[in-house]
Amino acid sequence: MIIIKENYSIKPHNTLGIDVKARYFTKTETLDELKEVLEGYREYFPFLIIGEGSNILFTRDFNGIIIQPAITGVTIIENDSEHCIVEVGAGENWDDFVNWSVENKLGGIENLSLIPGSAGSSPIQNIGAYGVEVKDVIHSVKYLDLETFETVTLLNHDCQFGYRNSIFKNHLKNRFVIYSVVFSLCHNPVFNTSYGNLQAEAEKSGELNLQTMRDAVIRIRRSKLPDPKVIGNAGSFFKNPVVEVALSDQIRVKYPQMPSYPVSEEFVKIPAGWLIEQCGWKGKRTGKAGVHEKQALVLVNYGDASGTDIYDLAMKIRDSVFTEFGIRLEPEVNII
Ligand code: FAD
Ligand code: EPU
C-alpha cells in the first residue's frame, strides 16, 4: 500500500542529519507502485528519488515529492562453477548484500564492506573502496526510463563507468529510476589487498578469506571514518582530483611529500584529504559544521547544522584549496 506523508522531516533519511522537510514523501515497494506515484505526481510537482541519503546534502526544504524505491529481494538467477549471477532490489541495504555474499562464499564485493547506502544507488557513482569499484562486478542495471516509461536493462559496458562516475550522472541524469542491479560474483575469488595497509590488516586474522577480508576492511573504515549514526556525515565530500602531471610536478616543488597516484601518462590523482589538510582545515569547526579530525575529506554535522552551514564550509574549503594549489575540488556529494 502506498502511504504518502505530508510536510515530512527527512532528517532520518539523510546521513548528514539535515533537518529539512519534504512536501510529500513516500516509499514504493514494487515497480507498479513506483510507476503509480510517478504518474500521479510528476506532472504537478518536482520529484527526487533517494536511497538511504548517504550521499546527499539538502540545503533547503523540498517543495515536491521525495520517493524512496524500497523494492527488495536478492535472487540468484544463474549459477555455474565459476560465477553466480544475482539480482538485487534497489531498496536492499548495500552492506547487508555484501554480508550475504560473504556468508554465501561469493567473492567480488568484500572490499566494499560497510559502504552506506542502498544497492540501487551503487552504480550511480560507481561506489569504490580499497582497490575495488562496483563496476568490476556489475552485470547490468535495470531502470525505469522516465521519458518513455519503459523498463530498460543496461549492460555493464553501456554504463560508461569511471571514477565516481557513470552514465547515470551524465547522459541519463534525471531520466531514470533504478529498480534492481544484477551482479556477477565469483566462487573462486582473487583477493585484492593492494590498497594501503589492507594486506597487513587482513593477515592479522591468519588465513585470507572472504570473511577476514571483510572484517579487515570494516576495522580500517571504523578507525578512520565517522559512523553516521553517531555523527552526521556523507563520507568524502569531494572527489579526489585528477590533474595534469605538469601541475602536480609544479606543486611538488613546494610540497615534495605530496602523495599522488598515476592515472595515465598525463594525469595523476591527488588525495583531496591531503590538500584540505595542508590548508589547515583538518579538525576545524565553524559553528555546528566541521571537518573530521581523522579524515579531512569528511565534513561533519556536530548537531543541528543546517545544509547551508555545511555547504558554506565546503565552499570555503574549495576556495582555499584553489588559492593554494590551483586545483578546483568537485563535490562528490549530491547537493539539493
Ligand atoms: P543517496 O544518497 O540516497 O542518493 C545518491 C544519489 O543517487 C542521489 O542523486 C539520488 O537522487 C540518486 N538515487 C538514489 N537511488 C536511486 C535510484 N534507485 N534510482 C535513481 N536515482 C537514485 N562511497 C563510495 O563510493 N565509497 C566509499 O568508501 C564510501 N564511504 C562512505 C562512508 C560514509 C560514512 C558515508 C556516509 C558515505 C560513504 N560513501 C562512499 C558514499 C555513499 O555511501 C554512496 O554514494 C552510496 O552509493 C549512496 O547510496 P544511497 O542509497 O545513500 O544514495
Ligand atoms: N590524507 C591526508 N589527510 C587526510 C586524509 C587523507 O593526508 O586527512 C591522504 C593520506 O596520504 C592517505 C591518502 O590521503 O594515504 C588517502 O586517504 P584514504 O585512504 O583515507 O582515502 P581517500 O582518498 O581519502 C578514498 C575514497 C573513499 C574510500 C577510500 C578507500 C574518494 C573521494 N574517497 O578516500 O570513499 O573509502 O578512498 O578506498 O575517492 C566516499 O567516496 O565517500 C569514500 C569515503
PDB file of N, CA and C in Angstrom, residues 137-218:
ATOM      1  N   VAL A 137      31.985  -5.785 -10.771  1.00  0.00           N
ATOM      2  CA  VAL A 137      31.085  -6.935 -10.556  1.00  0.00           C
ATOM      3  C   VAL A 137      29.663  -6.696 -11.080  1.00  0.00           C
ATOM      4  N   ILE A 138      29.407  -5.493 -11.620  1.00  0.00           N
ATOM      5  CA  ILE A 138      28.049  -5.256 -12.136  1.00  0.00           C
ATOM      6  C   ILE A 138      27.881  -5.957 -13.481  1.00  0.00           C
ATOM      7  N   HIS A 139      26.832  -6.728 -13.580  1.00  0.00           N
ATOM      8  CA  HIS A 139      26.485  -7.374 -14.852  1.00  0.00           C
ATOM      9  C   HIS A 139      25.595  -6.431 -15.657  1.00  0.00           C
ATOM     10  N   SER A 140      24.529  -5.902 -14.999  1.00  0.00           N
ATOM     11  CA  SER A 140      23.623  -4.973 -15.682  1.00  0.00           C
ATOM     12  C   SER A 140      22.813  -4.193 -14.655  1.00  0.00           C
ATOM     13  N   VAL A 141      22.229  -3.103 -15.125  1.00  0.00           N
ATOM     14  CA  VAL A 141      21.421  -2.238 -14.256  1.00  0.00           C
ATOM     15  C   VAL A 141      20.032  -2.123 -14.880  1.00  0.00           C
ATOM     16  N   LYS A 142      19.005  -2.328 -14.057  1.00  0.00           N
ATOM     17  CA  LYS A 142      17.622  -2.245 -14.575  1.00  0.00           C
ATOM     18  C   LYS A 142      16.970  -0.965 -14.070  1.00  0.00           C
ATOM     19  N   TYR A 143      16.432  -0.182 -15.000  1.00  0.00           N
ATOM     20  CA  TYR A 143      15.821   1.080 -14.573  1.00  0.00           C
ATOM     21  C   TYR A 143      14.552   1.375 -15.351  1.00  0.00           C
ATOM     22  N   LEU A 144      13.757   2.257 -14.753  1.00  0.00           N
ATOM     23  CA  LEU A 144      12.563   2.762 -15.411  1.00  0.00           C
ATOM     24  C   LEU A 144      12.969   4.056 -16.106  1.00  0.00           C
ATOM     25  N   ASP A 145      12.784   4.098 -17.425  1.00  0.00           N
ATOM     26  CA  ASP A 145      13.129   5.301 -18.175  1.00  0.00           C
ATOM     27  C   ASP A 145      11.993   6.307 -18.013  1.00  0.00           C
ATOM     28  N   LEU A 146      12.297   7.470 -17.496  1.00  0.00           N
ATOM     29  CA  LEU A 146      11.225   8.422 -17.163  1.00  0.00           C
ATOM     30  C   LEU A 146      10.722   9.190 -18.379  1.00  0.00           C
ATOM     31  N   GLU A 147      11.394   9.066 -19.524  1.00  0.00           N
ATOM     32  CA  GLU A 147      10.843   9.701 -20.730  1.00  0.00           C
ATOM     33  C   GLU A 147       9.874   8.769 -21.429  1.00  0.00           C
ATOM     34  N   THR A 148      10.262   7.492 -21.537  1.00  0.00           N
ATOM     35  CA  THR A 148       9.402   6.546 -22.271  1.00  0.00           C
ATOM     36  C   THR A 148       8.471   5.779 -21.334  1.00  0.00           C
ATOM     37  N   PHE A 149       8.782   5.785 -20.037  1.00  0.00           N
ATOM     38  CA  PHE A 149       8.091   4.990 -19.012  1.00  0.00           C
ATOM     39  C   PHE A 149       8.217   3.487 -19.279  1.00  0.00           C
ATOM     40  N   GLU A 150       9.275   3.096 -19.994  1.00  0.00           N
ATOM     41  CA  GLU A 150       9.566   1.681 -20.255  1.00  0.00           C
ATOM     42  C   GLU A 150      10.688   1.249 -19.314  1.00  0.00           C
ATOM     43  N   THR A 151      10.750  -0.070 -19.036  1.00  0.00           N
ATOM     44  CA  THR A 151      11.901  -0.559 -18.275  1.00  0.00           C
ATOM     45  C   THR A 151      13.042  -0.869 -19.247  1.00  0.00           C
ATOM     46  N   VAL A 152      14.267  -0.616 -18.779  1.00  0.00           N
ATOM     47  CA  VAL A 152      15.453  -0.797 -19.629  1.00  0.00           C
ATOM     48  C   VAL A 152      16.486  -1.605 -18.841  1.00  0.00           C
ATOM     49  N   THR A 153      17.172  -2.522 -19.514  1.00  0.00           N
ATOM     50  CA  THR A 153      18.310  -3.217 -18.898  1.00  0.00           C
ATOM     51  C   THR A 153      19.570  -2.731 -19.601  1.00  0.00           C
ATOM     52  N   LEU A 154      20.450  -2.109 -18.832  1.00  0.00           N
ATOM     53  CA  LEU A 154      21.679  -1.569 -19.413  1.00  0.00           C
ATOM     54  C   LEU A 154      22.838  -2.475 -19.004  1.00  0.00           C
ATOM     55  N   LEU A 155      23.535  -3.024 -19.985  1.00  0.00           N
ATOM     56  CA  LEU A 155      24.658  -3.905 -19.663  1.00  0.00           C
ATOM     57  C   LEU A 155      25.849  -3.079 -19.185  1.00  0.00           C
ATOM     58  N   ASN A 156      26.701  -3.730 -18.421  1.00  0.00           N
ATOM     59  CA  ASN A 156      27.858  -3.058 -17.815  1.00  0.00           C
ATOM     60  C   ASN A 156      28.585  -2.135 -18.801  1.00  0.00           C
ATOM     61  N   HIS A 157      28.924  -2.653 -19.995  1.00  0.00           N
ATOM     62  CA  HIS A 157      29.776  -1.835 -20.876  1.00  0.00           C
ATOM     63  C   HIS A 157      29.040  -0.618 -21.441  1.00  0.00           C
ATOM     64  N   ASP A 158      27.718  -0.548 -21.240  1.00  0.00           N
ATOM     65  CA  ASP A 158      26.988   0.639 -21.697  1.00  0.00           C
ATOM     66  C   ASP A 158      26.778   1.655 -20.566  1.00  0.00           C
ATOM     67  N   CYS A 159      27.256   1.320 -19.371  1.00  0.00           N
ATOM     68  CA  CYS A 159      27.020   2.225 -18.221  1.00  0.00           C
ATOM     69  C   CYS A 159      28.068   3.343 -18.123  1.00  0.00           C
ATOM     70  N   GLN A 160      29.070   3.312 -18.972  1.00  0.00           N
ATOM     71  CA  GLN A 160      30.118   4.354 -19.006  1.00  0.00           C
ATOM     72  C   GLN A 160      30.711   4.624 -17.618  1.00  0.00           C
ATOM     73  N   PHE A 161      31.071   3.541 -16.933  1.00  0.00           N
ATOM     74  CA  PHE A 161      31.608   3.691 -15.585  1.00  0.00           C
ATOM     75  C   PHE A 161      32.982   4.348 -15.597  1.00  0.00           C
ATOM     76  N   GLY A 162      33.226   5.218 -14.631  1.00  0.00           N
ATOM     77  CA  GLY A 162      34.540   5.817 -14.432  1.00  0.00           C
ATOM     78  C   GLY A 162      34.699   6.045 -12.934  1.00  0.00           C
ATOM     79  N   TYR A 163      35.748   6.744 -12.546  1.00  0.00           N
ATOM     80  CA  TYR A 163      35.952   7.039 -11.119  1.00  0.00           C
ATOM     81  C   TYR A 163      34.804   7.918 -10.599  1.00  0.00           C
ATOM     82  N   ARG A 164      34.015   7.395  -9.684  1.00  0.00           N
ATOM     83  CA  ARG A 164      32.838   8.087  -9.111  1.00  0.00           C
ATOM     84  C   ARG A 164      31.940   8.661 -10.214  1.00  0.00           C
ATOM     85  N   ASN A 165      31.767   7.891 -11.273  1.00  0.00           N
ATOM     86  CA  ASN A 165      31.035   8.410 -12.428  1.00  0.00           C
ATOM     87  C   ASN A 165      30.377   7.284 -13.219  1.00  0.00           C
ATOM     88  N   SER A 166      29.306   7.626 -13.909  1.00  0.00           N
ATOM     89  CA  SER A 166      28.622   6.677 -14.789  1.00  0.00           C
ATOM     90  C   SER A 166      27.662   7.456 -15.670  1.00  0.00           C
ATOM     91  N   ILE A 167      27.030   6.766 -16.598  1.00  0.00           N
ATOM     92  CA  ILE A 167      26.035   7.377 -17.481  1.00  0.00           C
ATOM     93  C   ILE A 167      24.875   7.990 -16.677  1.00  0.00           C
ATOM     94  N   PHE A 168      24.652   7.447 -15.461  1.00  0.00           N
ATOM     95  CA  PHE A 168      23.531   7.939 -14.637  1.00  0.00           C
ATOM     96  C   PHE A 168      23.790   9.341 -14.084  1.00  0.00           C
ATOM     97  N   LYS A 169      25.059   9.767 -14.085  1.00  0.00           N
ATOM     98  CA  LYS A 169      25.375  11.121 -13.619  1.00  0.00           C
ATOM     99  C   LYS A 169      25.487  12.081 -14.800  1.00  0.00           C
ATOM    100  N   ASN A 170      25.392  11.548 -16.013  1.00  0.00           N
ATOM    101  CA  ASN A 170      25.586  12.383 -17.195  1.00  0.00           C
ATOM    102  C   ASN A 170      24.387  12.271 -18.134  1.00  0.00           C
ATOM    103  N   HIS A 171      24.537  11.474 -19.177  1.00  0.00           N
ATOM    104  CA  HIS A 171      23.519  11.387 -20.226  1.00  0.00           C
ATOM    105  C   HIS A 171      22.114  11.050 -19.680  1.00  0.00           C
ATOM    106  N   LEU A 172      22.053  10.159 -18.678  1.00  0.00           N
ATOM    107  CA  LEU A 172      20.730   9.739 -18.171  1.00  0.00           C
ATOM    108  C   LEU A 172      20.268  10.531 -16.943  1.00  0.00           C
ATOM    109  N   LYS A 173      21.023  11.525 -16.539  1.00  0.00           N
ATOM    110  CA  LYS A 173      20.689  12.301 -15.335  1.00  0.00           C
ATOM    111  C   LYS A 173      19.215  12.748 -15.344  1.00  0.00           C
ATOM    112  N   ASN A 174      18.527  12.568 -14.225  1.00  0.00           N
ATOM    113  CA  ASN A 174      17.112  12.943 -14.048  1.00  0.00           C
ATOM    114  C   ASN A 174      16.151  12.172 -14.962  1.00  0.00           C
ATOM    115  N   ARG A 175      16.626  11.087 -15.557  1.00  0.00           N
ATOM    116  CA  ARG A 175      15.790  10.403 -16.535  1.00  0.00           C
ATOM    117  C   ARG A 175      15.547   8.945 -16.175  1.00  0.00           C
ATOM    118  N   PHE A 176      15.928   8.549 -14.956  1.00  0.00           N
ATOM    119  CA  PHE A 176      15.869   7.106 -14.667  1.00  0.00           C
ATOM    120  C   PHE A 176      15.540   6.879 -13.189  1.00  0.00           C
ATOM    121  N   VAL A 177      14.912   5.718 -12.932  1.00  0.00           N
ATOM    122  CA  VAL A 177      14.860   5.233 -11.554  1.00  0.00           C
ATOM    123  C   VAL A 177      15.331   3.785 -11.601  1.00  0.00           C
ATOM    124  N   ILE A 178      16.415   3.517 -10.886  1.00  0.00           N
ATOM    125  CA  ILE A 178      16.939   2.143 -10.860  1.00  0.00           C
ATOM    126  C   ILE A 178      16.045   1.319  -9.938  1.00  0.00           C
ATOM    127  N   TYR A 179      15.588   0.147 -10.432  1.00  0.00           N
ATOM    128  CA  TYR A 179      14.776  -0.700  -9.546  1.00  0.00           C
ATOM    129  C   TYR A 179      15.489  -1.997  -9.163  1.00  0.00           C
ATOM    130  N   SER A 180      16.513  -2.398  -9.940  1.00  0.00           N
ATOM    131  CA  SER A 180      17.344  -3.514  -9.465  1.00  0.00           C
ATOM    132  C   SER A 180      18.704  -3.487 -10.171  1.00  0.00           C
ATOM    133  N   VAL A 181      19.664  -4.174  -9.553  1.00  0.00           N
ATOM    134  CA  VAL A 181      21.014  -4.252 -10.122  1.00  0.00           C
ATOM    135  C   VAL A 181      21.402  -5.733 -10.146  1.00  0.00           C
ATOM    136  N   VAL A 182      22.007  -6.154 -11.253  1.00  0.00           N
ATOM    137  CA  VAL A 182      22.417  -7.557 -11.381  1.00  0.00           C
ATOM    138  C   VAL A 182      23.944  -7.624 -11.258  1.00  0.00           C
ATOM    139  N   PHE A 183      24.399  -8.477 -10.348  1.00  0.00           N
ATOM    140  CA  PHE A 183      25.837  -8.594 -10.065  1.00  0.00           C
ATOM    141  C   PHE A 183      26.351  -9.965 -10.498  1.00  0.00           C
ATOM    142  N   SER A 184      27.614 -10.000 -10.913  1.00  0.00           N
ATOM    143  CA  SER A 184      28.255 -11.274 -11.239  1.00  0.00           C
ATOM    144  C   SER A 184      29.348 -11.517 -10.195  1.00  0.00           C
ATOM    145  N   LEU A 185      29.045 -12.402  -9.248  1.00  0.00           N
ATOM    146  CA  LEU A 185      30.014 -12.696  -8.171  1.00  0.00           C
ATOM    147  C   LEU A 185      30.728 -14.003  -8.509  1.00  0.00           C
ATOM    148  N   CYS A 186      31.876 -14.240  -7.856  1.00  0.00           N
ATOM    149  CA  CYS A 186      32.608 -15.448  -8.269  1.00  0.00           C
ATOM    150  C   CYS A 186      32.851 -16.403  -7.108  1.00  0.00           C
ATOM    151  N   HIS A 187      32.896 -17.706  -7.504  1.00  0.00           N
ATOM    152  CA  HIS A 187      33.079 -18.763  -6.499  1.00  0.00           C
ATOM    153  C   HIS A 187      34.539 -18.905  -6.075  1.00  0.00           C
ATOM    154  N   ASN A 188      35.460 -18.447  -6.931  1.00  0.00           N
ATOM    155  CA  ASN A 188      36.894 -18.594  -6.600  1.00  0.00           C
ATOM    156  C   ASN A 188      37.556 -17.226  -6.592  1.00  0.00           C
ATOM    157  N   PRO A 189      37.299 -16.440  -5.559  1.00  0.00           N
ATOM    158  CA  PRO A 189      37.766 -15.048  -5.582  1.00  0.00           C
ATOM    159  C   PRO A 189      39.283 -14.911  -5.527  1.00  0.00           C
ATOM    160  N   VAL A 190      39.750 -13.844  -6.200  1.00  0.00           N
ATOM    161  CA  VAL A 190      41.160 -13.460  -6.068  1.00  0.00           C
ATOM    162  C   VAL A 190      41.123 -12.225  -5.173  1.00  0.00           C
ATOM    163  N   PHE A 191      41.796 -12.282  -4.039  1.00  0.00           N
ATOM    164  CA  PHE A 191      41.685 -11.173  -3.090  1.00  0.00           C
ATOM    165  C   PHE A 191      42.523  -9.982  -3.544  1.00  0.00           C
ATOM    166  N   ASN A 192      41.954  -8.795  -3.415  1.00  0.00           N
ATOM    167  CA  ASN A 192      42.681  -7.576  -3.781  1.00  0.00           C
ATOM    168  C   ASN A 192      43.121  -6.893  -2.479  1.00  0.00           C
ATOM    169  N   THR A 193      44.414  -7.017  -2.189  1.00  0.00           N
ATOM    170  CA  THR A 193      44.930  -6.446  -0.938  1.00  0.00           C
ATOM    171  C   THR A 193      45.896  -5.301  -1.235  1.00  0.00           C
ATOM    172  N   SER A 194      45.746  -4.714  -2.449  1.00  0.00           N
ATOM    173  CA  SER A 194      46.744  -3.735  -2.896  1.00  0.00           C
ATOM    174  C   SER A 194      46.663  -2.393  -2.168  1.00  0.00           C
ATOM    175  N   TYR A 195      45.508  -2.070  -1.565  1.00  0.00           N
ATOM    176  CA  TYR A 195      45.304  -0.715  -1.037  1.00  0.00           C
ATOM    177  C   TYR A 195      45.860  -0.555   0.383  1.00  0.00           C
ATOM    178  N   GLY A 196      46.735   0.419   0.549  1.00  0.00           N
ATOM    179  CA  GLY A 196      47.221   0.821   1.880  1.00  0.00           C
ATOM    180  C   GLY A 196      47.660  -0.363   2.723  1.00  0.00           C
ATOM    181  N   ASN A 197      47.162  -0.399   3.958  1.00  0.00           N
ATOM    182  CA  ASN A 197      47.578  -1.447   4.900  1.00  0.00           C
ATOM    183  C   ASN A 197      46.599  -2.627   4.932  1.00  0.00           C
ATOM    184  N   LEU A 198      45.818  -2.813   3.855  1.00  0.00           N
ATOM    185  CA  LEU A 198      44.798  -3.861   3.870  1.00  0.00           C
ATOM    186  C   LEU A 198      45.399  -5.259   4.029  1.00  0.00           C
ATOM    187  N   GLN A 199      46.496  -5.518   3.297  1.00  0.00           N
ATOM    188  CA  GLN A 199      47.137  -6.840   3.377  1.00  0.00           C
ATOM    189  C   GLN A 199      47.517  -7.144   4.840  1.00  0.00           C
ATOM    190  N   ALA A 200      48.213  -6.193   5.472  1.00  0.00           N
ATOM    191  CA  ALA A 200      48.678  -6.412   6.851  1.00  0.00           C
ATOM    192  C   ALA A 200      47.489  -6.588   7.795  1.00  0.00           C
ATOM    193  N   GLU A 201      46.457  -5.785   7.594  1.00  0.00           N
ATOM    194  CA  GLU A 201      45.283  -5.851   8.473  1.00  0.00           C
ATOM    195  C   GLU A 201      44.571  -7.194   8.319  1.00  0.00           C
ATOM    196  N   ALA A 202      44.443  -7.658   7.061  1.00  0.00           N
ATOM    197  CA  ALA A 202      43.738  -8.926   6.820  1.00  0.00           C
ATOM    198  C   ALA A 202      44.546 -10.100   7.382  1.00  0.00           C
ATOM    199  N   GLU A 203      45.871 -10.004   7.290  1.00  0.00           N
ATOM    200  CA  GLU A 203      46.702 -11.118   7.768  1.00  0.00           C
ATOM    201  C   GLU A 203      46.698 -11.262   9.293  1.00  0.00           C
ATOM    202  N   LYS A 204      46.229 -10.201   9.976  1.00  0.00           N
ATOM    203  CA  LYS A 204      46.155 -10.284  11.441  1.00  0.00           C
ATOM    204  C   LYS A 204      45.259 -11.444  11.878  1.00  0.00           C
ATOM    205  N   SER A 205      44.280 -11.796  11.013  1.00  0.00           N
ATOM    206  CA  SER A 205      43.369 -12.886  11.383  1.00  0.00           C
ATOM    207  C   SER A 205      43.889 -14.228  10.887  1.00  0.00           C
ATOM    208  N   GLY A 206      45.152 -14.291  10.449  1.00  0.00           N
ATOM    209  CA  GLY A 206      45.700 -15.558   9.955  1.00  0.00           C
ATOM    210  C   GLY A 206      45.399 -15.715   8.488  1.00  0.00           C
ATOM    211  N   GLU A 207      44.519 -16.656   8.204  1.00  0.00           N
ATOM    212  CA  GLU A 207      44.215 -17.010   6.808  1.00  0.00           C
ATOM    213  C   GLU A 207      43.456 -15.884   6.094  1.00  0.00           C
ATOM    214  N   LEU A 208      43.748 -15.716   4.773  1.00  0.00           N
ATOM    215  CA  LEU A 208      43.000 -14.747   3.954  1.00  0.00           C
ATOM    216  C   LEU A 208      41.763 -15.429   3.395  1.00  0.00           C
ATOM    217  N   ASN A 209      40.605 -14.982   3.768  1.00  0.00           N
ATOM    218  CA  ASN A 209      39.390 -15.491   3.129  1.00  0.00           C
ATOM    219  C   ASN A 209      38.379 -14.341   3.060  1.00  0.00           C
ATOM    220  N   LEU A 210      37.201 -14.615   2.520  1.00  0.00           N
ATOM    221  CA  LEU A 210      36.236 -13.533   2.319  1.00  0.00           C
ATOM    222  C   LEU A 210      35.892 -12.838   3.636  1.00  0.00           C
ATOM    223  N   GLN A 211      35.719 -13.649   4.684  1.00  0.00           N
ATOM    224  CA  GLN A 211      35.315 -13.073   5.970  1.00  0.00           C
ATOM    225  C   GLN A 211      36.444 -12.244   6.589  1.00  0.00           C
ATOM    226  N   THR A 212      37.700 -12.746   6.484  1.00  0.00           N
ATOM    227  CA  THR A 212      38.791 -11.971   7.095  1.00  0.00           C
ATOM    228  C   THR A 212      39.041 -10.684   6.300  1.00  0.00           C
ATOM    229  N   MET A 213      38.827 -10.747   4.985  1.00  0.00           N
ATOM    230  CA  MET A 213      38.955  -9.521   4.173  1.00  0.00           C
ATOM    231  C   MET A 213      37.874  -8.515   4.594  1.00  0.00           C
ATOM    232  N   ARG A 214      36.633  -9.015   4.690  1.00  0.00           N
ATOM    233  CA  ARG A 214      35.535  -8.114   5.087  1.00  0.00           C
ATOM    234  C   ARG A 214      35.815  -7.500   6.467  1.00  0.00           C
ATOM    235  N   ASP A 215      36.245  -8.330   7.397  1.00  0.00           N
ATOM    236  CA  ASP A 215      36.499  -7.832   8.754  1.00  0.00           C
ATOM    237  C   ASP A 215      37.615  -6.783   8.760  1.00  0.00           C
ATOM    238  N   ALA A 216      38.660  -7.031   7.934  1.00  0.00           N
ATOM    239  CA  ALA A 216      39.789  -6.087   7.888  1.00  0.00           C
ATOM    240  C   ALA A 216      39.324  -4.741   7.334  1.00  0.00           C
ATOM    241  N   VAL A 217      38.542  -4.776   6.246  1.00  0.00           N
ATOM    242  CA  VAL A 217      38.042  -3.524   5.650  1.00  0.00           C
ATOM    243  C   VAL A 217      37.185  -2.784   6.688  1.00  0.00           C
ATOM    244  N   ILE A 218      36.356  -3.515   7.390  1.00  0.00           N
ATOM    245  CA  ILE A 218      35.482  -2.876   8.380  1.00  0.00           C
ATOM    246  C   ILE A 218      36.328  -2.231   9.497  1.00  0.00           C
TER     247      ILE A 218
END
